[in-house]
Coordinates of C-alpha atoms in Angstrom, one line a residue:
X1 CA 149.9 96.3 53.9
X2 CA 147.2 94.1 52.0
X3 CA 143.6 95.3 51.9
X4 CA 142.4 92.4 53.6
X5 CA 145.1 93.5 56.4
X6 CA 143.6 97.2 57.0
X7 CA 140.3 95.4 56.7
X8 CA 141.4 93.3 59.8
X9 CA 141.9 96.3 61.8
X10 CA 138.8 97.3 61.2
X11 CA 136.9 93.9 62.4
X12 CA 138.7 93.7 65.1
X13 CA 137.4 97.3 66.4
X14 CA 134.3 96.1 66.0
X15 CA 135.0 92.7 67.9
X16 CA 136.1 94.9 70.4
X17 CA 133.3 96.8 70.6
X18 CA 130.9 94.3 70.8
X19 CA 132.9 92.1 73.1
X20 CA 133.0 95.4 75.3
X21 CA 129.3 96.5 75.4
X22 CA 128.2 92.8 76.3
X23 CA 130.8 92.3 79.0
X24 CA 129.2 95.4 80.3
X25 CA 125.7 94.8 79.9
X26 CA 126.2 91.7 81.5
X27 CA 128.5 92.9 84.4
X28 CA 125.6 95.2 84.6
X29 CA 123.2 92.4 85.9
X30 CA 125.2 91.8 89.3
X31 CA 124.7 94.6 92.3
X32 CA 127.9 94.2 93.3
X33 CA 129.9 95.5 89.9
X34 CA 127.5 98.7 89.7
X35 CA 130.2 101.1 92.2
X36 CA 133.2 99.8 89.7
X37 CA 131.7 100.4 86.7
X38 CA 130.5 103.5 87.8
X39 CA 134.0 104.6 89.1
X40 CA 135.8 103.5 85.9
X41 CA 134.0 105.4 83.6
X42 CA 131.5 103.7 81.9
X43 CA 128.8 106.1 81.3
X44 CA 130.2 108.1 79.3
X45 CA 132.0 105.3 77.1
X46 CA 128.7 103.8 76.1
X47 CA 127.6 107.0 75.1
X48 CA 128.9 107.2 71.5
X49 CA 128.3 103.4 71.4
X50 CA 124.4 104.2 71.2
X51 CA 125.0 106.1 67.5
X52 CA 127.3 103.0 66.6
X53 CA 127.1 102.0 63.1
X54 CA 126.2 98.2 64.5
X55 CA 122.7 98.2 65.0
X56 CA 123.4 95.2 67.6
X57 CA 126.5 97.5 69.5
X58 CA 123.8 100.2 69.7
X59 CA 121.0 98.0 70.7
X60 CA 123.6 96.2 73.7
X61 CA 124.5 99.6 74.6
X62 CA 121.4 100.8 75.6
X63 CA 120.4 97.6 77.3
X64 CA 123.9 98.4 79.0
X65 CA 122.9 102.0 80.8
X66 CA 119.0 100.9 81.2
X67 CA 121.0 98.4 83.7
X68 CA 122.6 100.7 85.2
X69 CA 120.5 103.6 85.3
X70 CA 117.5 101.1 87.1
X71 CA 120.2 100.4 89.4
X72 CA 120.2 103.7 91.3
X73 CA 119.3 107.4 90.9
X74 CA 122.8 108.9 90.7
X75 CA 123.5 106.6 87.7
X76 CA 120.2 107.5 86.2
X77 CA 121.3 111.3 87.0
X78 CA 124.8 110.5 84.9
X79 CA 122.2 109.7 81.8
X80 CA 120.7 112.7 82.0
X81 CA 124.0 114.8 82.8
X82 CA 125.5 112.9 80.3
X83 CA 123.2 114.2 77.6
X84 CA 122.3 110.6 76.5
X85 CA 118.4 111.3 76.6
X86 CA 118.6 113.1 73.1
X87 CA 120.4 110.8 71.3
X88 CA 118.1 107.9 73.0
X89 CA 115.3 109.9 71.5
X90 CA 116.6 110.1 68.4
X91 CA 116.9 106.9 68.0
X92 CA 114.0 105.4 69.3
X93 CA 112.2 107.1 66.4
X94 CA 114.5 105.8 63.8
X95 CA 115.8 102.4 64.6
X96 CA 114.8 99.1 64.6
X97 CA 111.9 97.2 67.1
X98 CA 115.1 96.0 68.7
X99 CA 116.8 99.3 70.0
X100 CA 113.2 100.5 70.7
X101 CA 112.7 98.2 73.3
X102 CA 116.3 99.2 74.8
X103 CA 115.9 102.7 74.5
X104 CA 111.9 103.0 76.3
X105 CA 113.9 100.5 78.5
X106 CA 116.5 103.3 79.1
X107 CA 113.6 105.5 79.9
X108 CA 111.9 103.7 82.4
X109 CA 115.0 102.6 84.2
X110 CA 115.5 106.7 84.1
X111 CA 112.5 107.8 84.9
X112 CA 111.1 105.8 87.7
X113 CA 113.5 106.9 90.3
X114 CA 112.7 110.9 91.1
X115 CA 109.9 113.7 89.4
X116 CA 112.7 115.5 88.6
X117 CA 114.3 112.5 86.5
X118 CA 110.7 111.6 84.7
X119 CA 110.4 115.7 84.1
X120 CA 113.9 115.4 82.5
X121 CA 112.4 112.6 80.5
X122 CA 109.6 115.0 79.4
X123 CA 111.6 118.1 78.8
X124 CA 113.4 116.1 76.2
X125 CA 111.0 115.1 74.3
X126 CA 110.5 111.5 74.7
X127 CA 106.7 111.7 75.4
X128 CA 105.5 111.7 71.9
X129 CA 108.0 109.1 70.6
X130 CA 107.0 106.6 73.1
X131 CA 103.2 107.5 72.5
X132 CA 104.5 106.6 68.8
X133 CA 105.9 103.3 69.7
X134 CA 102.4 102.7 71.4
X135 CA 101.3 102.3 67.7
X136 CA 104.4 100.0 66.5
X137 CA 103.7 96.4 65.2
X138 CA 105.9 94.5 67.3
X139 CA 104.1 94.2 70.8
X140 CA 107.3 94.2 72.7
X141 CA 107.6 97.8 71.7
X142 CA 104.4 98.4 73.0
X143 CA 105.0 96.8 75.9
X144 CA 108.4 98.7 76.7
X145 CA 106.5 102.1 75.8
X146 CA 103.6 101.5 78.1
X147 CA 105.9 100.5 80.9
X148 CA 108.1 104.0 80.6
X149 CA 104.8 106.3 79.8
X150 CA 103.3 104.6 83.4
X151 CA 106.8 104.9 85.7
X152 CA 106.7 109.0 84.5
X153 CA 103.1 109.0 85.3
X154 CA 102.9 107.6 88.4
X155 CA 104.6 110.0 90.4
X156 CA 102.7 112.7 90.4
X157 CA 99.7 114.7 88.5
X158 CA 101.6 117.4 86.6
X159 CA 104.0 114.1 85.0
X160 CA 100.5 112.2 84.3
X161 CA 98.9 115.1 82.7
X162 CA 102.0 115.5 80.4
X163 CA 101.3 112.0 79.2
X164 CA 98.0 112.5 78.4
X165 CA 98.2 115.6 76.8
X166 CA 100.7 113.5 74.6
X167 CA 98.0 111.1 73.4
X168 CA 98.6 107.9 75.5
X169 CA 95.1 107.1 76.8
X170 CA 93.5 105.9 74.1
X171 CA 96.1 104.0 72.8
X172 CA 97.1 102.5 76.1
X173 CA 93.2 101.0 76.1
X174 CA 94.0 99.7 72.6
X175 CA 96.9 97.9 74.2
X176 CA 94.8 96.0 77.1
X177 CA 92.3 94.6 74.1
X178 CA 95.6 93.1 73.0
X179 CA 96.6 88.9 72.6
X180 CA 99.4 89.1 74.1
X181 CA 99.2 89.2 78.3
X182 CA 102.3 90.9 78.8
X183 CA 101.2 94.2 76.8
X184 CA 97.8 94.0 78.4
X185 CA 99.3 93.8 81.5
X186 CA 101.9 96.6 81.4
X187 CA 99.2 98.9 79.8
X188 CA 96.9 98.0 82.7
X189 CA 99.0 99.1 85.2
X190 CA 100.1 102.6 83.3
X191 CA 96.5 103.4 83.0
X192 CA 96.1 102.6 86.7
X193 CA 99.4 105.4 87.3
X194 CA 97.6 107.6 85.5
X195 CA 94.2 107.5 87.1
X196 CA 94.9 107.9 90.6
X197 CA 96.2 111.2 91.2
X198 CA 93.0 113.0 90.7
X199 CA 89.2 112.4 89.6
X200 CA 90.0 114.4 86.5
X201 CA 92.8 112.2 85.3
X202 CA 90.8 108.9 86.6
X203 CA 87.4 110.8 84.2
X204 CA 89.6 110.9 80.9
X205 CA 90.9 107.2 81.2
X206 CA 87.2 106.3 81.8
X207 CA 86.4 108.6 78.6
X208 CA 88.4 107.0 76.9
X209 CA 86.1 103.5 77.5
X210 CA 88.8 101.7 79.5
X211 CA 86.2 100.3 82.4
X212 CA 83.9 98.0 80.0
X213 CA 87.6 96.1 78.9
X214 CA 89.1 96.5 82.7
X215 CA 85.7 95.0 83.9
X216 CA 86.0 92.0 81.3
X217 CA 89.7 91.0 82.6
X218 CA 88.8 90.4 85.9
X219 CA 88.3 86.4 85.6
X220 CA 91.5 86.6 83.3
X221 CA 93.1 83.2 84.7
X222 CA 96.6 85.3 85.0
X223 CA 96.9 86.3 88.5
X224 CA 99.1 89.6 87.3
X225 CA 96.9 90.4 85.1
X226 CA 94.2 90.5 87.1
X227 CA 96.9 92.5 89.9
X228 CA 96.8 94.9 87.5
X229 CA 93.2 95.4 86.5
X230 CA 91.7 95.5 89.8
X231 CA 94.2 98.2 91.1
X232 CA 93.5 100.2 87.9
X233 CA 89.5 99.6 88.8
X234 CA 90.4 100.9 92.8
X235 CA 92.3 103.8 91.3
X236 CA 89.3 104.9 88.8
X237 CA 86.5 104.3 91.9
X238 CA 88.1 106.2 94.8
X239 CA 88.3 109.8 93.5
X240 CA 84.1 110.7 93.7
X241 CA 80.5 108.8 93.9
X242 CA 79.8 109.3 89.9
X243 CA 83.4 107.3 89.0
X244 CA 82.9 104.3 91.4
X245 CA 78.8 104.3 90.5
X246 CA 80.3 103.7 86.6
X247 CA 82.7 101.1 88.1
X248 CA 79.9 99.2 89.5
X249 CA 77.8 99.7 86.2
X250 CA 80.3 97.9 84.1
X251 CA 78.7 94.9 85.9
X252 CA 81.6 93.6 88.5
X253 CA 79.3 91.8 90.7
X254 CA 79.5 89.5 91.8
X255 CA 82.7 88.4 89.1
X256 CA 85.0 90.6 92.0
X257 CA 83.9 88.5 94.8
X258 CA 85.8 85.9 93.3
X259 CA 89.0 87.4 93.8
X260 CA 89.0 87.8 97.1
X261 CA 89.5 84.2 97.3
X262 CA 92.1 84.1 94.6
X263 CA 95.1 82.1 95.1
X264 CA 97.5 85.5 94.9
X265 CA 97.6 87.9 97.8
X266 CA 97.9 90.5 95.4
X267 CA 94.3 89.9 93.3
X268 CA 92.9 89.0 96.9
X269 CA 94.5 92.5 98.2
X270 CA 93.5 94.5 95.4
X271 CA 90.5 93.0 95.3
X272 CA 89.5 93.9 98.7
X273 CA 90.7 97.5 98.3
X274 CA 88.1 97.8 95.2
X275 CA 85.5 96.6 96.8
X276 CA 86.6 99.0 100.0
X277 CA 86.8 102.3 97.1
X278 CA 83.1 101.3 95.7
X279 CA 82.0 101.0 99.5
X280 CA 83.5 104.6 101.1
X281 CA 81.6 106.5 97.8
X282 CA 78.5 104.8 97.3
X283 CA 75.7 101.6 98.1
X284 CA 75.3 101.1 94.7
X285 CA 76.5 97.8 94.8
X286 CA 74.1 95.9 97.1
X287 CA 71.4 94.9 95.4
X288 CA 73.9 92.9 93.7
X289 CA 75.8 92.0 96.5
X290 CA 72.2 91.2 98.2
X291 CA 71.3 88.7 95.3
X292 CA 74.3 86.5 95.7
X293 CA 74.1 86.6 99.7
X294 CA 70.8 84.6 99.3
X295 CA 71.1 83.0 95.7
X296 CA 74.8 81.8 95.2
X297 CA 75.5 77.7 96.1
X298 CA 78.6 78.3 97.2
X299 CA 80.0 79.3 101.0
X300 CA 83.1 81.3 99.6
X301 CA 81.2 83.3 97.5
X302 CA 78.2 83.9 100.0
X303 CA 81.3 84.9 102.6
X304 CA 82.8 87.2 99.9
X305 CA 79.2 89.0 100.1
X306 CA 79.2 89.3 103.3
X307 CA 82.1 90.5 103.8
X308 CA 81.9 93.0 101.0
X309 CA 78.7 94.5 102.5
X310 CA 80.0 94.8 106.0
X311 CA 82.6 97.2 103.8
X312 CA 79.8 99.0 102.5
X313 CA 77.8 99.4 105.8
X314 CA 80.5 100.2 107.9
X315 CA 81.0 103.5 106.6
X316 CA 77.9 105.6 107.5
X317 CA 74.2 105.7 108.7
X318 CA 73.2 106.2 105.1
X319 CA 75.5 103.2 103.9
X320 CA 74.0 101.3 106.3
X321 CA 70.6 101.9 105.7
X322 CA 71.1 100.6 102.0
X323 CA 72.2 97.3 103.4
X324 CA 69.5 97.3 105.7
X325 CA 66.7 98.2 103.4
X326 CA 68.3 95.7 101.0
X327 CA 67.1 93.1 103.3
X328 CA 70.1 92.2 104.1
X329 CA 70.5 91.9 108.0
X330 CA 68.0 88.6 108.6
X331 CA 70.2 87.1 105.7
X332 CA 73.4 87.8 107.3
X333 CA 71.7 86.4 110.7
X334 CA 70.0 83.0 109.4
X335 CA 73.5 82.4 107.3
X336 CA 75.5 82.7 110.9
X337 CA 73.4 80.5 113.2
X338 CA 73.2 77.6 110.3
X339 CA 74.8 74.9 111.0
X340 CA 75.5 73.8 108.0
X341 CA 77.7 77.6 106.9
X342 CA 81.0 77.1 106.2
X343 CA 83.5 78.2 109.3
X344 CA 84.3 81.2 107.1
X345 CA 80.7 82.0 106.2
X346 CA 80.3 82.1 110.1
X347 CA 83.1 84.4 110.8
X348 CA 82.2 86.6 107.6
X349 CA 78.5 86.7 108.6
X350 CA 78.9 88.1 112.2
X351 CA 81.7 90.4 111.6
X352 CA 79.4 92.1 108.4
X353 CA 76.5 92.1 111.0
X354 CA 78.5 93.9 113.8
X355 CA 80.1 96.6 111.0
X356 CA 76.5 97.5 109.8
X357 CA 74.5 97.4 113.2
X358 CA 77.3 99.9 114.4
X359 CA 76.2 102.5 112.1
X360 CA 72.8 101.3 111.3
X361 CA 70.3 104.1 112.9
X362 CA 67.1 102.2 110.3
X363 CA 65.1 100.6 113.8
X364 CA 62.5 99.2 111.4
X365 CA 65.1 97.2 109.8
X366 CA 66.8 95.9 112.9
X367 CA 63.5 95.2 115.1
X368 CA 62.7 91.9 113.5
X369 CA 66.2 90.7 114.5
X370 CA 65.5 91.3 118.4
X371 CA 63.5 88.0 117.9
X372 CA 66.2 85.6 116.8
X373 CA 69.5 87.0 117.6
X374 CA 71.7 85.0 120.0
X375 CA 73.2 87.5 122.9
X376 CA 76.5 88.0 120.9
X377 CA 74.4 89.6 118.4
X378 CA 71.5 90.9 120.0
X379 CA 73.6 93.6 122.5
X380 CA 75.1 95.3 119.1
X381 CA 70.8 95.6 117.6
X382 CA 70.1 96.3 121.3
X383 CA 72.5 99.1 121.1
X384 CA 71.9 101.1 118.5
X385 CA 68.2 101.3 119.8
X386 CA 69.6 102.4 123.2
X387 CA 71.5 105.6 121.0
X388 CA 68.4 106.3 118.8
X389 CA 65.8 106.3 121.3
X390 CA 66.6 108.6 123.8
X391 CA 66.6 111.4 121.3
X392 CA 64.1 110.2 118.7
X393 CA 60.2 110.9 119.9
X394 CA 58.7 109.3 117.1
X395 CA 61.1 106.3 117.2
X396 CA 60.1 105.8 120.7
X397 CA 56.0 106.3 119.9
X398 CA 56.9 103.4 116.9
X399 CA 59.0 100.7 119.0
X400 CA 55.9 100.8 121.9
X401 CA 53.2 99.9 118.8
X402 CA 55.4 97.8 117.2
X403 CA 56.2 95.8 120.1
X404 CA 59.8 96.5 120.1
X405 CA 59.8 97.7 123.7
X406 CA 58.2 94.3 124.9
X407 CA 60.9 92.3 122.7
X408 CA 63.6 94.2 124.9
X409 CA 61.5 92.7 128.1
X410 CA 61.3 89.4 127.3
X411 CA 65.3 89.7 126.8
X412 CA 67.4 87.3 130.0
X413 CA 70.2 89.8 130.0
X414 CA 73.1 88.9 132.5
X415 CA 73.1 91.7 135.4
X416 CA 75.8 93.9 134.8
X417 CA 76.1 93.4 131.1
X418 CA 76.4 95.5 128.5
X419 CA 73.3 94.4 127.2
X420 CA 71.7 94.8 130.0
X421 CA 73.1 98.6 130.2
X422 CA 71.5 99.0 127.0
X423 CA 67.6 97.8 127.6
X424 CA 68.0 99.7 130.9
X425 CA 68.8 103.1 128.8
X426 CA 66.2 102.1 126.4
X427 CA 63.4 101.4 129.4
X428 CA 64.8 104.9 130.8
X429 CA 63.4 106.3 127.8
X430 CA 59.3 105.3 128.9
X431 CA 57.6 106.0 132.1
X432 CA 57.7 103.3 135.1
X433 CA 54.1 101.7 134.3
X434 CA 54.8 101.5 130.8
X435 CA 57.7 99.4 131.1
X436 CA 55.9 97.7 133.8
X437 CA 53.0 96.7 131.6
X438 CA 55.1 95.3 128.8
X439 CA 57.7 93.2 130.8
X440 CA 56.8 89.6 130.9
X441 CA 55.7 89.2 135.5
X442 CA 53.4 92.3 135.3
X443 CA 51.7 90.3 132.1
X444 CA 51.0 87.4 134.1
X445 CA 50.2 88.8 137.3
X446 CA 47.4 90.7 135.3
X447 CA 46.6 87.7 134.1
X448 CA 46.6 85.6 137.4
X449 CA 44.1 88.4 139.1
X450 CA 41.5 88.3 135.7
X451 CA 41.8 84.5 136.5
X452 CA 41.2 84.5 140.6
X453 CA 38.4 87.1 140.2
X454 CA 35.5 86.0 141.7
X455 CA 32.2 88.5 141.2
X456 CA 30.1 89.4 143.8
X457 CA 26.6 87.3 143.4

């Protein structure tokens, strides 16, 4: 037998090999091939493929069981069992950009299923080799390494903790300062996985300066992109006051507002939940929010105000009070009885106005409204008075010098309304006469008797 003969036996091993890992890595696309792979063997005949001397039979390989292993936990399971993680490992320090990005894709496909998988994961090492790859050149490698180091982090805080204490963070905020969207994208949403099992994780991503560039990408024209940031942003503000007061600082009014018009559900969703996280911890936000109620042209962002600030006052007497002292409740008013406001403006106005006069217990701020409210309006300002009166003696001494309680008098309230439940608690709270003297027939009654008095000459 020639040498070009034993030669031939040789290529056509490898022809086989290769014909063999891309049949599978492409029967490895289609759900309904998974069970029959899976029965027939395949794990563990890929195995020695990924230490092939073929750099492109290794790199298929590996694309091959990330496939599968995505597909469903007991195949990810088989990797593990299968001792593959080492060798993956291995490899992805030592090989080209090519089998990096198939072997973090391994990983993720891996981890993302269980804790116990993404501990696996951990216990093998992989953690600092991907935090390595998180430094690499090529982006794609970056990307593929930010995407495993956030499905092990996101499913619980012992997993996230191990990937800090690995050195991801501040590498991971290098990677959303990034060109390329796709990086800054995955990198977003890992340091979102991270942040939002506890405030301490949520501090060390903000110590790490992530807000200020987070902050920046929220008018990024890529709606996933801006998914990605804003849920990162919600997942840093919930935890405590101090983190969604620093969220707020990096200047995301009124650029958030935007959003919750966006064209995607998911920017206008995540979006909404920010603003929601800001709004449960802290009022910091409406001065800001105040300013583009009464300054900004445009309807849809005036309604995105609104709205936000009903989110914000809805909460609690305190939250409340903010919006009120802000000066925001005769805004919210004029902007809802003109005629010119947008439909959406309308329904935004009087919805923020019922969620902040439910909890509002400020009377100075919501006496000048008992002037100008229509009756839709005027029975929720009505009835916060009608709780804070009866047990506030001051409050009671104030709305009789302020003329409050003659305000409530000069009120045509339907008999039997709510409304007119509420001024009768409220008069319940003042002697007869009193009342008497401030509703609108004793005044001119007094009035007609000065008139008709004749003195005695």
């Amino acid at each position: 037998m020639s040498q070009r003969q034993v030669l031939q036996v040789f290529e056509q091993y490898q022809r086989a090999r290769i014909q063999f890992v891309q049949t599978v890595a492409e029967l490895a696309t289609r759900p309904q091939n998974i069970e029959t792979l899976q029965n027939a063997g395949v794990m563990a005949l890929l195995r020695p493929l990924l230490l092939d001397v073929v750099p492109n039979i290794q790199q298929t390989a590996a694309l091959a069981l990330g496939r599968l292993a995505n597909y469903n936990d007991d195949l990810a399971e088989a990797v593990v069992k299968g001792d593959i993680l080492p060798q993956l490992v291995y490899s992805l320090a030592e090989q080209n950009r090519f089998y990096k990005k198939a072997a973090a894709f391994v990983l993720r496909a891996v981890g993302k299923h269980s804790p116990q998988l993404a501990q696996a994961i951990v216990d093998c090492g992989a953690l600092d080799t991907l935090v390595i790859c998180l430094e690499d050149f090529d982006p794609g490698v970056k990307e593929a390494a930010s995407w495993a180091l956030g499905y092990i982090a996101r499913h619980n805080a012992e997993l996230s903790q191990a990937v800090v204490d690995a050195g991801a963070i501040p590498l991971l905020v290098l990677c959303i300062q990034e060109p390329e969207i796709a990086l800054r994208r995955i990198a977003a949403s890992a340091l979102s996985d991270i942040s939002k099992h506890s405030p301490e994780l949520a501090q060390t991503v903000v110590d790490a300066g992530a807000i200020a560039h987070l902050a920046q990408m929220i008018l990024n024209p890529d709606a996933k992109l801006k998914r990605q940031v804003l849920s990162a942003l919600s997942q840093i503000a919930k935890h405590s006051v101090d983190l969604a007061e620093m969220v707020v600082e990096a200047e995301i009014f009124p650029v958030v507002l935007t959003c919750l018009k966006d064209s995607d559900e998911y920017v206008k969703k995540n979006a909404a939940t920010l603003i929601r996280e800001i709004a449960r911890h802290t009022p910091e936000g409406v001065p800001q929010l105040a300013v583009c109620l009464s300054e900004e042209p445009e309807d849809h962002i005036k309604a995105a105000a609104a709205w936000s600030l009903g989110q914000i006052g809805r909460h609690t007497p305190e939250h409340a009070r903010a919006v009120a002292v802000a000066n925001v409740l005769p805004v919210l008013l004029s902007l809802y009885m003109a005629r010119e406001s947008s439909e959406d403006l309308q329904v935004k106005t009087k919805k923020a106005l019922k969620n902040i006069l439910q909890k509002c217990t400020h009377l100075p701020a919501l006496e000048p409204l008992l002037q100008d409210a229509p009756p839709n309006v005027l029975k929720h300002i009505v009835g916060q008075f009608s709780k804070v009166l009866p047990h506030d003696t001051k409050a009671r001494r104030l709305f009789v010098t302020s003329g409050g309680l003659q305000k409530v008098q000069e009120i045509k309230a339907e008999p039997g309304s709510l409304l007119q439940e509420y001024i009768n608690t409220i008069n319940n709270c003042y002697p007869e006469e009193i009342v008497r003297y401030y509703s609108p027939g004793y005044s001119e009654a007094l009035l007609e008797r000065v008139e008709h008095y004749q003195p005695v000459l």
